[in-house]
PDB file of C-alpha atoms in Angstrom:
ATOM      1  CA  LEU A   1      13.367  -5.777 -11.463  1.00  0.00           C
ATOM      2  CA  LEU A   2      10.620  -3.311 -11.143  1.00  0.00           C
ATOM      3  CA  THR A   3       9.770  -3.464 -14.917  1.00  0.00           C
ATOM      4  CA  ASN A   4       9.799  -7.410 -14.893  1.00  0.00           C
ATOM      5  CA  ASN A   5       6.492  -9.069 -15.503  1.00  0.00           C
ATOM      6  CA  LYS A   6       6.615 -11.552 -12.491  1.00  0.00           C
ATOM      7  CA  PHE A   7       7.283  -8.293 -10.312  1.00  0.00           C
ATOM      8  CA  GLU A   8       4.632  -5.900 -11.822  1.00  0.00           C
ATOM      9  CA  THR A   9       2.090  -9.304 -11.491  1.00  0.00           C
ATOM     10  CA  ALA A  10       2.888 -10.016  -8.163  1.00  0.00           C
ATOM     11  CA  VAL A  11       2.270  -5.920  -6.814  1.00  0.00           C
ATOM     12  CA  GLY A  12      -1.093  -6.080  -9.090  1.00  0.00           C
ATOM     13  CA  ILE A  13      -1.778  -9.039  -6.846  1.00  0.00           C
ATOM     14  CA  VAL A  14      -0.872  -6.833  -3.415  1.00  0.00           C
ATOM     15  CA  ILE A  15      -2.733  -3.796  -4.780  1.00  0.00           C
ATOM     16  CA  LEU A  16      -6.064  -6.073  -5.900  1.00  0.00           C
ATOM     17  CA  THR A  17      -5.845  -8.145  -2.443  1.00  0.00           C
ATOM     18  CA  ASN A  18      -5.743  -5.007  -0.571  1.00  0.00           C
ATOM     19  CA  SER A  19      -8.722  -3.620  -2.496  1.00  0.00           C
ATOM     20  CA  ILE A  20     -10.685  -6.461  -1.398  1.00  0.00           C
ATOM     21  CA  THR A  21      -9.540  -6.704   1.923  1.00  0.00           C
ATOM     22  CA  MET A  22     -10.806  -2.760   2.068  1.00  0.00           C
ATOM     23  CA  GLY A  23     -14.202  -3.651   0.938  1.00  0.00           C
ATOM     24  CA  ILE A  24     -14.447  -6.815   3.044  1.00  0.00           C
ATOM     25  CA  GLU A  25     -13.001  -4.385   6.484  1.00  0.00           C
ATOM     26  CA  THR A  26     -16.303  -2.355   5.479  1.00  0.00           C
ATOM     27  CA  GLN A  27     -18.488  -4.558   5.678  1.00  0.00           C
ATOM     28  CA  PHE A  28     -17.480  -5.716   9.197  1.00  0.00           C
ATOM     29  CA  GLU A  29     -17.343  -2.233  10.131  1.00  0.00           C
ATOM     30  CA  ILE A  30     -21.097  -2.029   9.129  1.00  0.00           C
ATOM     31  CA  GLN A  31     -22.098  -5.130  11.182  1.00  0.00           C
ATOM     32  CA  ASP A  32     -19.806  -3.805  14.203  1.00  0.00           C
ATOM     33  CA  LYS A  33     -17.470  -6.830  14.240  1.00  0.00           C
ATOM     34  CA  ASP A  34     -13.656  -7.117  15.090  1.00  0.00           C
ATOM     35  CA  LEU A  35     -11.747  -5.261  12.605  1.00  0.00           C
ATOM     36  CA  THR A  36      -8.183  -6.266  14.177  1.00  0.00           C
ATOM     37  CA  PRO A  37      -7.068  -8.497  11.529  1.00  0.00           C
ATOM     38  CA  PHE A  38      -7.726  -5.673   9.031  1.00  0.00           C
ATOM     39  CA  LYS A  39      -5.839  -3.429  11.305  1.00  0.00           C
ATOM     40  CA  VAL A  40      -2.672  -5.960  10.891  1.00  0.00           C
ATOM     41  CA  LEU A  41      -3.148  -6.603   7.279  1.00  0.00           C
ATOM     42  CA  GLU A  42      -3.071  -2.862   6.794  1.00  0.00           C
ATOM     43  CA  HIS A  43       0.049  -2.661   7.890  1.00  0.00           C
ATOM     44  CA  PHE A  44       1.487  -5.236   5.710  1.00  0.00           C
ATOM     45  CA  PHE A  45      -0.293  -3.831   2.565  1.00  0.00           C
ATOM     46  CA  LEU A  46       1.937   0.004   3.885  1.00  0.00           C
ATOM     47  CA  PHE A  47       4.988  -1.972   4.095  1.00  0.00           C
ATOM     48  CA  CYS A  48       4.653  -3.628   0.783  1.00  0.00           C
ATOM     49  CA  TYR A  49       4.084  -0.566  -1.154  1.00  0.00           C
ATOM     50  CA  THR A  50       6.648   1.529   0.922  1.00  0.00           C
ATOM     51  CA  PHE A  51       9.177  -0.963   0.218  1.00  0.00           C
ATOM     52  CA  GLU A  52       8.139  -1.023  -3.695  1.00  0.00           C
ATOM     53  CA  LEU A  53       8.617   2.665  -3.524  1.00  0.00           C
ATOM     54  CA  CYS A  54      11.834   2.506  -1.764  1.00  0.00           C
ATOM     55  CA  LEU A  55      12.711  -0.007  -4.884  1.00  0.00           C
ATOM     56  CA  TRP A  56      12.186   2.848  -7.171  1.00  0.00           C
ATOM     57  CA  PHE A  57      14.278   5.389  -5.346  1.00  0.00           C
ATOM     58  CA  PHE A  58      17.193   2.980  -4.781  1.00  0.00           C
ATOM     59  CA  ALA A  59      17.011   1.908  -8.901  1.00  0.00           C
ATOM     60  CA  ASP A  60      16.260   5.804  -9.798  1.00  0.00           C
ATOM     61  CA  GLY A  61      16.943   8.102  -7.173  1.00  0.00           C
ATOM     62  CA  LEU A  62      14.953  11.354  -7.202  1.00  0.00           C
ATOM     63  CA  ASN A  63      14.331  10.867 -11.127  1.00  0.00           C
ATOM     64  CA  ALA A  64      11.439   7.954 -10.148  1.00  0.00           C
ATOM     65  CA  VAL A  65       9.115  10.866  -9.206  1.00  0.00           C
ATOM     66  CA  LYS A  66       9.383  11.682 -12.596  1.00  0.00           C
ATOM     67  CA  ASN A  67       7.192   8.811 -13.695  1.00  0.00           C
ATOM     68  CA  PRO A  68       3.604   9.503 -12.533  1.00  0.00           C
ATOM     69  CA  TRP A  69       3.110   6.567 -11.333  1.00  0.00           C
ATOM     70  CA  VAL A  70       6.004   6.499  -8.763  1.00  0.00           C
ATOM     71  CA  ALA A  71       4.956   9.827  -7.869  1.00  0.00           C
ATOM     72  CA  PHE A  72       1.393   9.094  -7.473  1.00  0.00           C
ATOM     73  CA  ASP A  73       2.406   5.656  -5.407  1.00  0.00           C
ATOM     74  CA  LEU A  74       4.586   8.046  -3.199  1.00  0.00           C
ATOM     75  CA  VAL A  75       1.260  10.563  -2.520  1.00  0.00           C
ATOM     76  CA  LEU A  76      -0.554   7.371  -1.206  1.00  0.00           C
ATOM     77  CA  VAL A  77       2.443   6.012   0.912  1.00  0.00           C
ATOM     78  CA  VAL A  78       2.826   9.318   2.287  1.00  0.00           C
ATOM     79  CA  PHE A  79      -0.512   9.518   3.422  1.00  0.00           C
ATOM     80  CA  GLY A  80      -0.966   5.917   4.326  1.00  0.00           C
ATOM     81  CA  ILE A  81       2.010   6.464   6.832  1.00  0.00           C
ATOM     82  CA  LEU A  82       0.741   9.513   7.811  1.00  0.00           C
ATOM     83  CA  GLY A  83      -2.738   7.857   8.476  1.00  0.00           C
ATOM     84  CA  THR A  84      -1.301   5.044  10.079  1.00  0.00           C
ATOM     85  CA  TYR A  85       1.347   5.933  12.032  1.00  0.00           C
ATOM     86  CA  ILE A  86       0.866   9.499  13.076  1.00  0.00           C
ATOM     87  CA  ILE A  87      -2.853  10.843  12.874  1.00  0.00           C
ATOM     88  CA  GLU A  88      -4.480   7.401  13.778  1.00  0.00           C
ATOM     89  CA  PRO A  89      -3.070   6.916  16.945  1.00  0.00           C
ATOM     90  CA  VAL A  90      -3.515  10.437  18.374  1.00  0.00           C
TER      91      VAL A  90
END
């Protein structure tokens, strides 16, 4: 599944959509508009990334981290979880 072209395309679309959303969120923040929809989307995107990372670990175990992209994703997901659920609420 993880190396399936359709799955990789879907993950790419999620990443692209997240990037676009972040850009729009920045514009809303500059204009002092309501950011609530973006906070909801942030949870959705973080769930998608966490789910993909879990699939890698389910498929390859700890060997998944030997893949540089998976290691990079792991760092991003850990920082995303820390920022969203631990640091930001404080």
